[in-house]
Amino acid sequence: VSARPAAFSTETDRGTTSIGGLTFTQGTYQWNSHVNIDGDIFLKGTATDVFIIRVVSYLAVAAHVKVHLVGGVVSTNVVWQVGGYVSIGAGSAMEGTLLVNGYISFGAAGRLNGRALANGYVLLPAAIVDEVYNLVEIKKVAAALLLLPLPPSPPPPSPPPSP
């Protein structure tokens, strides 16, 4: 029998750091330390349910662990906000968007159905990720775009011909 934690506010600390085998329903979950996913976890809900998982320190996913979406949950509604780093073990399968202040590291054949956004780097040795963004690079591109001269304004439209 798996535990079914209820949704709660971001001010609440989940306490336990090992969450393998648990089932979560929609809501916001926060750990004020690190989290280890040492066994499969289940996100259960509908296609409109949102899951926000906040980890103050780091998130470590063991090898060959899977995040299961149950009942119609979609990966675009799952967000992992991590203050430190994320380490995804070899052969593991994650779901959702990783918003990470540090770095993201994938083991061989690690898989992410979602997006990886890191303030540091994203290490992808033979990993499969739908979309990868590095916030440092995004900031550099944005700054470079701001330095480009704007194209000239188009001439005003011609007045309509008089009858």
mmCIF file of C-alpha atoms in Angstrom:
data_model
loop_
_atom_site.group_PDB
_atom_site.id
_atom_site.type_symbol
_atom_site.label_atom_id
_atom_site.label_comp_id
_atom_site.label_asym_id
_atom_site.label_seq_id
_atom_site.Cartn_x
_atom_site.Cartn_y
_atom_site.Cartn_z
ATOM 1 C CA VAL A 1 0.000 0.000 0.000
ATOM 2 C CA SER A 2 1.526 3.299 -1.052
ATOM 3 C CA ALA A 3 1.177 6.535 0.874
ATOM 4 C CA ARG A 4 -1.001 9.256 -0.664
ATOM 5 C CA PRO A 5 0.228 12.597 0.669
ATOM 6 C CA ALA A 6 -2.342 15.388 0.463
ATOM 7 C CA ALA A 7 -1.566 18.679 -1.250
ATOM 8 C CA PHE A 8 -0.246 21.341 1.072
ATOM 9 C CA SER A 9 1.236 24.830 1.039
ATOM 10 C CA THR A 10 4.873 25.556 0.232
ATOM 11 C CA GLU A 11 5.561 26.500 3.865
ATOM 12 C CA THR A 12 5.260 22.854 4.959
ATOM 13 C CA ASP A 13 8.367 20.665 5.068
ATOM 14 C CA ARG A 14 7.761 17.044 4.084
ATOM 15 C CA GLY A 15 10.500 15.876 6.439
ATOM 16 C CA THR A 16 11.427 12.423 5.123
ATOM 17 C CA THR A 17 13.866 12.568 2.244
ATOM 18 C CA SER A 18 13.350 9.136 0.682
ATOM 19 C CA ILE A 19 10.196 9.139 -1.459
ATOM 20 C CA GLY A 20 10.488 5.965 -3.531
ATOM 21 C CA GLY A 21 7.229 4.033 -3.717
ATOM 22 C CA LEU A 22 4.987 7.009 -2.857
ATOM 23 C CA THR A 23 1.943 8.265 -4.778
ATOM 24 C CA PHE A 24 1.267 12.001 -4.926
ATOM 25 C CA THR A 25 -1.922 13.829 -5.894
ATOM 26 C CA GLN A 26 -2.029 17.345 -7.322
ATOM 27 C CA GLY A 27 -0.498 20.091 -5.223
ATOM 28 C CA THR A 28 2.704 21.676 -4.027
ATOM 29 C CA TYR A 29 5.210 19.618 -2.046
ATOM 30 C CA GLN A 30 8.319 21.004 -0.359
ATOM 31 C CA TRP A 31 11.365 19.510 1.308
ATOM 32 C CA ASN A 32 13.678 21.855 3.200
ATOM 33 C CA SER A 33 16.617 19.508 2.665
ATOM 34 C CA HIS A 34 17.478 16.966 -0.045
ATOM 35 C CA VAL A 35 15.285 14.298 -1.651
ATOM 36 C CA ASN A 36 16.221 10.789 -2.777
ATOM 37 C CA ILE A 37 13.970 8.987 -5.216
ATOM 38 C CA ASP A 38 15.137 5.437 -4.564
ATOM 39 C CA GLY A 39 12.161 3.667 -6.139
ATOM 40 C CA ASP A 40 9.416 4.442 -8.631
ATOM 41 C CA ILE A 41 7.004 7.234 -7.681
ATOM 42 C CA PHE A 42 3.514 7.936 -8.988
ATOM 43 C CA LEU A 43 1.842 11.263 -9.789
ATOM 44 C CA LYS A 44 -1.888 10.576 -9.849
ATOM 45 C CA GLY A 45 -4.549 12.934 -11.170
ATOM 46 C CA THR A 46 -6.112 14.349 -14.308
ATOM 47 C CA ALA A 47 -4.768 16.208 -17.341
ATOM 48 C CA THR A 48 -5.468 19.554 -15.633
ATOM 49 C CA ASP A 49 -3.830 18.733 -12.300
ATOM 50 C CA VAL A 50 -0.580 20.558 -11.470
ATOM 51 C CA PHE A 51 2.299 19.139 -9.418
ATOM 52 C CA ILE A 52 5.014 21.410 -7.997
ATOM 53 C CA ILE A 53 7.840 19.651 -6.200
ATOM 54 C CA ARG A 54 10.218 22.016 -4.387
ATOM 55 C CA VAL A 55 13.528 20.794 -2.980
ATOM 56 C CA VAL A 56 15.726 23.283 -1.133
ATOM 57 C CA SER A 57 18.949 21.278 -1.434
ATOM 58 C CA TYR A 58 19.491 18.535 -4.045
ATOM 59 C CA LEU A 59 17.441 15.859 -5.811
ATOM 60 C CA ALA A 60 19.030 12.443 -6.378
ATOM 61 C CA VAL A 61 17.252 9.868 -8.534
ATOM 62 C CA ALA A 62 18.600 6.310 -8.243
ATOM 63 C CA ALA A 63 19.366 4.178 -11.293
ATOM 64 C CA HIS A 64 16.441 2.566 -13.132
ATOM 65 C CA VAL A 65 13.778 4.569 -11.293
ATOM 66 C CA LYS A 66 10.701 5.890 -13.069
ATOM 67 C CA VAL A 67 8.274 8.723 -12.375
ATOM 68 C CA HIS A 68 4.859 7.388 -13.466
ATOM 69 C CA LEU A 69 2.048 9.681 -14.604
ATOM 70 C CA VAL A 70 -1.265 8.061 -13.658
ATOM 71 C CA GLY A 71 -4.852 8.933 -14.596
ATOM 72 C CA GLY A 72 -4.100 11.388 -17.385
ATOM 73 C CA VAL A 73 -1.458 13.578 -15.695
ATOM 74 C CA VAL A 74 0.657 15.353 -18.334
ATOM 75 C CA SER A 75 4.359 16.115 -17.980
ATOM 76 C CA THR A 76 3.852 19.792 -18.855
ATOM 77 C CA ASN A 77 1.993 20.180 -15.535
ATOM 78 C CA VAL A 78 4.842 18.757 -13.442
ATOM 79 C CA VAL A 79 7.537 21.130 -12.165
ATOM 80 C CA TRP A 80 10.595 20.202 -10.094
ATOM 81 C CA GLN A 81 12.151 23.310 -8.495
ATOM 82 C CA VAL A 82 15.530 22.464 -6.970
ATOM 83 C CA GLY A 83 17.820 24.860 -5.110
ATOM 84 C CA GLY A 84 20.970 22.768 -5.495
ATOM 85 C CA TYR A 85 21.627 20.144 -8.164
ATOM 86 C CA VAL A 86 19.784 17.225 -9.753
ATOM 87 C CA SER A 87 21.400 13.849 -10.390
ATOM 88 C CA ILE A 88 19.409 11.379 -12.491
ATOM 89 C CA GLY A 89 20.705 7.825 -12.384
ATOM 90 C CA ALA A 90 21.427 5.589 -15.355
ATOM 91 C CA GLY A 91 18.311 4.236 -17.028
ATOM 92 C CA SER A 92 15.942 6.418 -14.979
ATOM 93 C CA ALA A 93 12.909 8.145 -16.486
ATOM 94 C CA MET A 94 11.773 11.554 -15.204
ATOM 95 C CA GLU A 95 8.692 13.577 -16.142
ATOM 96 C CA GLY A 96 8.172 17.339 -16.155
ATOM 97 C CA THR A 97 10.218 20.508 -16.114
ATOM 98 C CA LEU A 98 13.417 20.666 -14.057
ATOM 99 C CA LEU A 99 14.120 24.221 -12.805
ATOM 100 C CA VAL A 100 17.492 23.908 -11.121
ATOM 101 C CA ASN A 101 19.676 26.557 -9.521
ATOM 102 C CA GLY A 102 22.814 24.412 -9.804
ATOM 103 C CA TYR A 103 23.490 21.729 -12.401
ATOM 104 C CA ILE A 104 21.635 18.736 -13.857
ATOM 105 C CA SER A 105 23.467 15.470 -14.442
ATOM 106 C CA PHE A 106 22.053 12.465 -16.317
ATOM 107 C CA GLY A 107 23.464 8.955 -16.103
ATOM 108 C CA ALA A 108 23.750 6.809 -19.225
ATOM 109 C CA ALA A 109 20.364 6.300 -20.902
ATOM 110 C CA GLY A 110 18.709 8.630 -18.390
ATOM 111 C CA ARG A 111 15.482 10.015 -19.812
ATOM 112 C CA LEU A 112 13.464 13.188 -19.292
ATOM 113 C CA ASN A 113 10.060 13.753 -20.839
ATOM 114 C CA GLY A 114 10.027 17.502 -20.360
ATOM 115 C CA ARG A 115 12.466 20.377 -20.099
ATOM 116 C CA ALA A 116 15.737 20.854 -18.265
ATOM 117 C CA LEU A 117 16.588 24.422 -17.224
ATOM 118 C CA ALA A 118 19.723 24.930 -15.160
ATOM 119 C CA ASN A 119 21.520 27.996 -13.881
ATOM 120 C CA GLY A 120 24.704 25.917 -14.077
ATOM 121 C CA TYR A 121 25.262 23.190 -16.660
ATOM 122 C CA VAL A 122 23.358 20.171 -17.977
ATOM 123 C CA LEU A 123 25.446 17.014 -18.414
ATOM 124 C CA LEU A 124 23.932 14.630 -20.961
ATOM 125 C CA PRO A 125 26.051 11.502 -21.493
ATOM 126 C CA ALA A 126 23.809 9.464 -23.798
ATOM 127 C CA ALA A 127 20.692 10.817 -22.090
ATOM 128 C CA ILE A 128 17.396 11.522 -23.826
ATOM 129 C CA VAL A 129 15.774 14.872 -23.060
ATOM 130 C CA ASP A 130 12.962 16.574 -24.928
ATOM 131 C CA GLU A 131 14.235 20.138 -24.410
ATOM 132 C CA VAL A 132 17.342 21.443 -22.661
ATOM 133 C CA TYR A 133 17.942 25.046 -21.689
ATOM 134 C CA ASN A 134 20.851 26.546 -19.834
ATOM 135 C CA LEU A 135 19.781 29.791 -18.146
ATOM 136 C CA VAL A 136 23.288 31.232 -18.437
ATOM 137 C CA GLU A 137 23.213 30.710 -22.206
ATOM 138 C CA ILE A 138 19.672 32.070 -22.432
ATOM 139 C CA LYS A 139 20.812 35.215 -20.592
ATOM 140 C CA LYS A 140 23.797 35.579 -22.964
ATOM 141 C CA VAL A 141 21.562 35.208 -26.025
ATOM 142 C CA ALA A 142 19.051 37.692 -24.609
ATOM 143 C CA ALA A 143 21.847 40.188 -23.865
ATOM 144 C CA ALA A 144 23.248 39.758 -27.374
ATOM 145 C CA LEU A 145 19.826 40.371 -28.878
ATOM 146 C CA LEU A 146 19.506 43.586 -26.881
ATOM 147 C CA LEU A 147 22.770 44.824 -28.387
ATOM 148 C CA LEU A 148 21.655 44.266 -31.978
ATOM 149 C CA PRO A 149 20.446 47.380 -33.771
ATOM 150 C CA LEU A 150 16.743 47.453 -34.378
ATOM 151 C CA PRO A 151 15.674 47.226 -38.020
ATOM 152 C CA PRO A 152 14.523 50.522 -39.506
ATOM 153 C CA SER A 153 10.868 51.335 -39.078
ATOM 154 C CA PRO A 154 8.761 50.735 -42.174
ATOM 155 C CA PRO A 155 7.616 53.859 -44.005
ATOM 156 C CA PRO A 156 4.156 55.105 -43.106
ATOM 157 C CA PRO A 157 1.354 53.823 -45.343
ATOM 158 C CA SER A 158 0.488 55.903 -48.359
ATOM 159 C CA PRO A 159 -2.702 57.924 -48.142
ATOM 160 C CA PRO A 160 -5.600 56.459 -50.097
ATOM 161 C CA PRO A 161 -6.058 57.863 -53.588
ATOM 162 C CA SER A 162 -8.557 60.750 -53.826
ATOM 163 C CA PRO A 163 -11.727 60.116 -55.804
#
